[in-house]
Amino acid sequence: MGNTISFDKETYFIDRPIIVYGASVYGELAFATLAQMGLTPDYYCDKSKDRKEYLGIPVINPEALEEFKDANIIIASADFFYEIKKMLEEKGCVHLFDMAKLLQATLRKEQLSNRAQEMYANRQHYMDIVRNQSENQLVFNRVQYVVSERCSLKCRDCSHLMQYYRHPEDIDVELYKPAFDLFLEQADYIAELRILGGEPFMNRDMHKVIEWYHDNSKIRSISVYTNGTIVPGNHILHALQRDKVKVHISDYKVNEEKIEKLVKVFDEYHIHYFVRSYDSWQDAGGVELRDYTQEKKKEIFSVCFERNGYAFLKGKLYRCPREAHAMNLKAMPDVKEDYVDLLHWIGTREELRQQLRSLQEKLFLEGCNYCAGPDNHKQNIPAGRQIAEPIPYVARD
């Protein structure tokens, strides 16, 4: 299996169709950058069963690619780049392209959706994923480092299940540092380390995570995800000034006044940040047991936007942040096959590397059985709806 080729006018096959795999944000960027070259995709390809067209272009499903094995196929996804590439190779598709050169084009902000503006601003993330293609490397597109169960908001539909915590606590980052260090020894590359909670600024020690790992060559970038309701102290503000750090501020409309105050402080400290407005979310539902079949769990997992959202929580690396919190809450059983326990690891380094690779290769999780299955293409509930009290749930041992 070889590496992809960067798409441009000199590398693509002019007499064959252009198919963009990914009818989402990077698909929008592909459309805009191809337009600058005077090109229009013939098709988008996507797993979504309901989407028939995207940006006015017909959408085909992956099964239809049997008829387009010689087409120019552009992989328009960062989080699922390797997964898509492997699937296309297994189908016998021979002309696989990445967007590295396309993303070097200059695009006007006003021609892009809010989400596409964010991806365009962070396009280096995609380029890094492309550059680190290797069969033998352990590459993680993003790893979420959870520093707190506490949150200053109480969103009813939080996909990370903050709405269920009755006695949330900050995470003792010192206690779990050796576990993350062990993980870093085995990982070859992490494109983005995300620090979040809950609300990460509620943990006054969260700056230590930045200070420990900012200069680690295996970590390309560090992002801090906040709801913008808290202006952090000086230790955190100074840590956020570092080059590899960017703060993602989520605007749910209920927190706009506090975001204005935070942004003024960030401007004063010359901190890199991005404000993203959320009108709607994907609906992951509650944490009740659903008794799905194995095939249903695979189906749900295959289109879930969090299926590569690795989460480090209390010394364990999970494939899915929602499942991490579901186990932490005991809202579902402790399924040891769905995470790697780094804090209590007693095997060899090679055994650990193999277990991490096995986690990457999973086709579904038992946590899917406690989830409605959020589809990346279906944002169908209002974002940030607040509740007064934690939601009750059935605890499972």
PDB file of N, CA, C and O in Angstrom, residues 106-130:
ATOM      1  N   THR A 106      -5.430  30.118  -1.431  1.00  0.00           N
ATOM      2  CA  THR A 106      -5.962  31.197  -0.599  1.00  0.00           C
ATOM      3  C   THR A 106      -7.463  31.298  -0.825  1.00  0.00           C
ATOM      4  O   THR A 106      -7.922  31.535  -1.945  1.00  0.00           O
ATOM      5  N   LEU A 107      -8.230  31.101   0.236  1.00  0.00           N
ATOM      6  CA  LEU A 107      -9.690  31.164   0.159  1.00  0.00           C
ATOM      7  C   LEU A 107     -10.200  32.357   0.954  1.00  0.00           C
ATOM      8  O   LEU A 107      -9.657  32.681   2.005  1.00  0.00           O
ATOM      9  N   ARG A 108     -11.250  32.974   0.459  1.00  0.00           N
ATOM     10  CA  ARG A 108     -11.862  34.092   1.175  1.00  0.00           C
ATOM     11  C   ARG A 108     -12.771  33.560   2.274  1.00  0.00           C
ATOM     12  O   ARG A 108     -13.554  32.630   2.046  1.00  0.00           O
ATOM     13  N   LYS A 109     -12.682  34.155   3.443  1.00  0.00           N
ATOM     14  CA  LYS A 109     -13.449  33.708   4.601  1.00  0.00           C
ATOM     15  C   LYS A 109     -14.938  33.692   4.324  1.00  0.00           C
ATOM     16  O   LYS A 109     -15.657  32.772   4.711  1.00  0.00           O
ATOM     17  N   GLU A 110     -15.415  34.718   3.613  1.00  0.00           N
ATOM     18  CA  GLU A 110     -16.852  34.869   3.399  1.00  0.00           C
ATOM     19  C   GLU A 110     -17.437  33.795   2.481  1.00  0.00           C
ATOM     20  O   GLU A 110     -18.655  33.605   2.433  1.00  0.00           O
ATOM     21  N   GLN A 111     -16.599  33.073   1.755  1.00  0.00           N
ATOM     22  CA  GLN A 111     -17.120  32.045   0.861  1.00  0.00           C
ATOM     23  C   GLN A 111     -17.255  30.683   1.551  1.00  0.00           C
ATOM     24  O   GLN A 111     -17.726  29.733   0.930  1.00  0.00           O
ATOM     25  N   LEU A 112     -16.882  30.628   2.837  1.00  0.00           N
ATOM     26  CA  LEU A 112     -16.898  29.358   3.564  1.00  0.00           C
ATOM     27  C   LEU A 112     -17.886  29.399   4.718  1.00  0.00           C
ATOM     28  O   LEU A 112     -18.137  30.449   5.309  1.00  0.00           O
ATOM     29  N   SER A 113     -18.423  28.236   5.061  1.00  0.00           N
ATOM     30  CA  SER A 113     -19.249  28.118   6.256  1.00  0.00           C
ATOM     31  C   SER A 113     -18.372  28.322   7.484  1.00  0.00           C
ATOM     32  O   SER A 113     -17.136  28.272   7.414  1.00  0.00           O
ATOM     33  N   ASN A 114     -19.008  28.540   8.632  1.00  0.00           N
ATOM     34  CA  ASN A 114     -18.263  28.770   9.870  1.00  0.00           C
ATOM     35  C   ASN A 114     -17.345  27.601  10.190  1.00  0.00           C
ATOM     36  O   ASN A 114     -16.191  27.776  10.566  1.00  0.00           O
ATOM     37  N   ARG A 115     -17.861  26.392  10.042  1.00  0.00           N
ATOM     38  CA  ARG A 115     -17.073  25.200  10.333  1.00  0.00           C
ATOM     39  C   ARG A 115     -15.912  25.051   9.350  1.00  0.00           C
ATOM     40  O   ARG A 115     -14.793  24.688   9.730  1.00  0.00           O
ATOM     41  N   ALA A 116     -16.162  25.370   8.077  1.00  0.00           N
ATOM     42  CA  ALA A 116     -15.098  25.277   7.079  1.00  0.00           C
ATOM     43  C   ALA A 116     -14.013  26.322   7.328  1.00  0.00           C
ATOM     44  O   ALA A 116     -12.831  26.068   7.073  1.00  0.00           O
ATOM     45  N   GLN A 117     -14.402  27.487   7.828  1.00  0.00           N
ATOM     46  CA  GLN A 117     -13.405  28.500   8.186  1.00  0.00           C
ATOM     47  C   GLN A 117     -12.455  27.968   9.246  1.00  0.00           C
ATOM     48  O   GLN A 117     -11.240  28.177   9.183  1.00  0.00           O
ATOM     49  N   GLU A 118     -13.017  27.255  10.228  1.00  0.00           N
ATOM     50  CA  GLU A 118     -12.190  26.688  11.292  1.00  0.00           C
ATOM     51  C   GLU A 118     -11.240  25.631  10.737  1.00  0.00           C
ATOM     52  O   GLU A 118     -10.050  25.608  11.073  1.00  0.00           O
ATOM     53  N   MET A 119     -11.740  24.748   9.882  1.00  0.00           N
ATOM     54  CA  MET A 119     -10.895  23.698   9.307  1.00  0.00           C
ATOM     55  C   MET A 119      -9.816  24.298   8.405  1.00  0.00           C
ATOM     56  O   MET A 119      -8.675  23.819   8.384  1.00  0.00           O
ATOM     57  N   TYR A 120     -10.178  25.348   7.671  1.00  0.00           N
ATOM     58  CA  TYR A 120      -9.210  25.999   6.790  1.00  0.00           C
ATOM     59  C   TYR A 120      -8.102  26.653   7.618  1.00  0.00           C
ATOM     60  O   TYR A 120      -6.918  26.567   7.274  1.00  0.00           O
ATOM     61  N   ALA A 121      -8.488  27.287   8.729  1.00  0.00           N
ATOM     62  CA  ALA A 121      -7.499  27.914   9.606  1.00  0.00           C
ATOM     63  C   ALA A 121      -6.566  26.875  10.212  1.00  0.00           C
ATOM     64  O   ALA A 121      -5.393  27.152  10.487  1.00  0.00           O
ATOM     65  N   ASN A 122      -7.073  25.648  10.401  1.00  0.00           N
ATOM     66  CA  ASN A 122      -6.288  24.562  11.003  1.00  0.00           C
ATOM     67  C   ASN A 122      -5.886  23.515   9.971  1.00  0.00           C
ATOM     68  O   ASN A 122      -5.699  22.345  10.312  1.00  0.00           O
ATOM     69  N   ARG A 123      -5.743  23.923   8.716  1.00  0.00           N
ATOM     70  CA  ARG A 123      -5.489  22.962   7.637  1.00  0.00           C
ATOM     71  C   ARG A 123      -4.158  22.224   7.801  1.00  0.00           C
ATOM     72  O   ARG A 123      -3.959  21.157   7.208  1.00  0.00           O
ATOM     73  N   GLN A 124      -3.253  22.772   8.601  1.00  0.00           N
ATOM     74  CA  GLN A 124      -1.989  22.085   8.835  1.00  0.00           C
ATOM     75  C   GLN A 124      -2.224  20.711   9.457  1.00  0.00           C
ATOM     76  O   GLN A 124      -1.446  19.777   9.248  1.00  0.00           O
ATOM     77  N   HIS A 125      -3.319  20.583  10.207  1.00  0.00           N
ATOM     78  CA  HIS A 125      -3.682  19.300  10.817  1.00  0.00           C
ATOM     79  C   HIS A 125      -3.846  18.228   9.735  1.00  0.00           C
ATOM     80  O   HIS A 125      -3.308  17.119   9.860  1.00  0.00           O
ATOM     81  N   TYR A 126      -4.560  18.549   8.668  1.00  0.00           N
ATOM     82  CA  TYR A 126      -4.749  17.598   7.560  1.00  0.00           C
ATOM     83  C   TYR A 126      -3.406  17.284   6.909  1.00  0.00           C
ATOM     84  O   TYR A 126      -3.087  16.126   6.630  1.00  0.00           O
ATOM     85  N   MET A 127      -2.596  18.317   6.683  1.00  0.00           N
ATOM     86  CA  MET A 127      -1.314  18.116   6.009  1.00  0.00           C
ATOM     87  C   MET A 127      -0.393  17.222   6.829  1.00  0.00           C
ATOM     88  O   MET A 127       0.351  16.395   6.286  1.00  0.00           O
ATOM     89  N   ASP A 128      -0.457  17.367   8.137  1.00  0.00           N
ATOM     90  CA  ASP A 128       0.367  16.524   8.999  1.00  0.00           C
ATOM     91  C   ASP A 128      -0.076  15.065   8.938  1.00  0.00           C
ATOM     92  O   ASP A 128       0.752  14.149   8.960  1.00  0.00           O
ATOM     93  N   ILE A 129      -1.382  14.848   8.888  1.00  0.00           N
ATOM     94  CA  ILE A 129      -1.906  13.489   8.773  1.00  0.00           C
ATOM     95  C   ILE A 129      -1.397  12.845   7.479  1.00  0.00           C
ATOM     96  O   ILE A 129      -0.949  11.699   7.461  1.00  0.00           O
ATOM     97  N   VAL A 130      -1.442  13.592   6.404  1.00  0.00           N
ATOM     98  CA  VAL A 130      -0.978  13.085   5.105  1.00  0.00           C
ATOM     99  C   VAL A 130       0.512  12.763   5.155  1.00  0.00           C
ATOM    100  O   VAL A 130       0.961  11.728   4.653  1.00  0.00           O
TER     101      VAL A 130
END
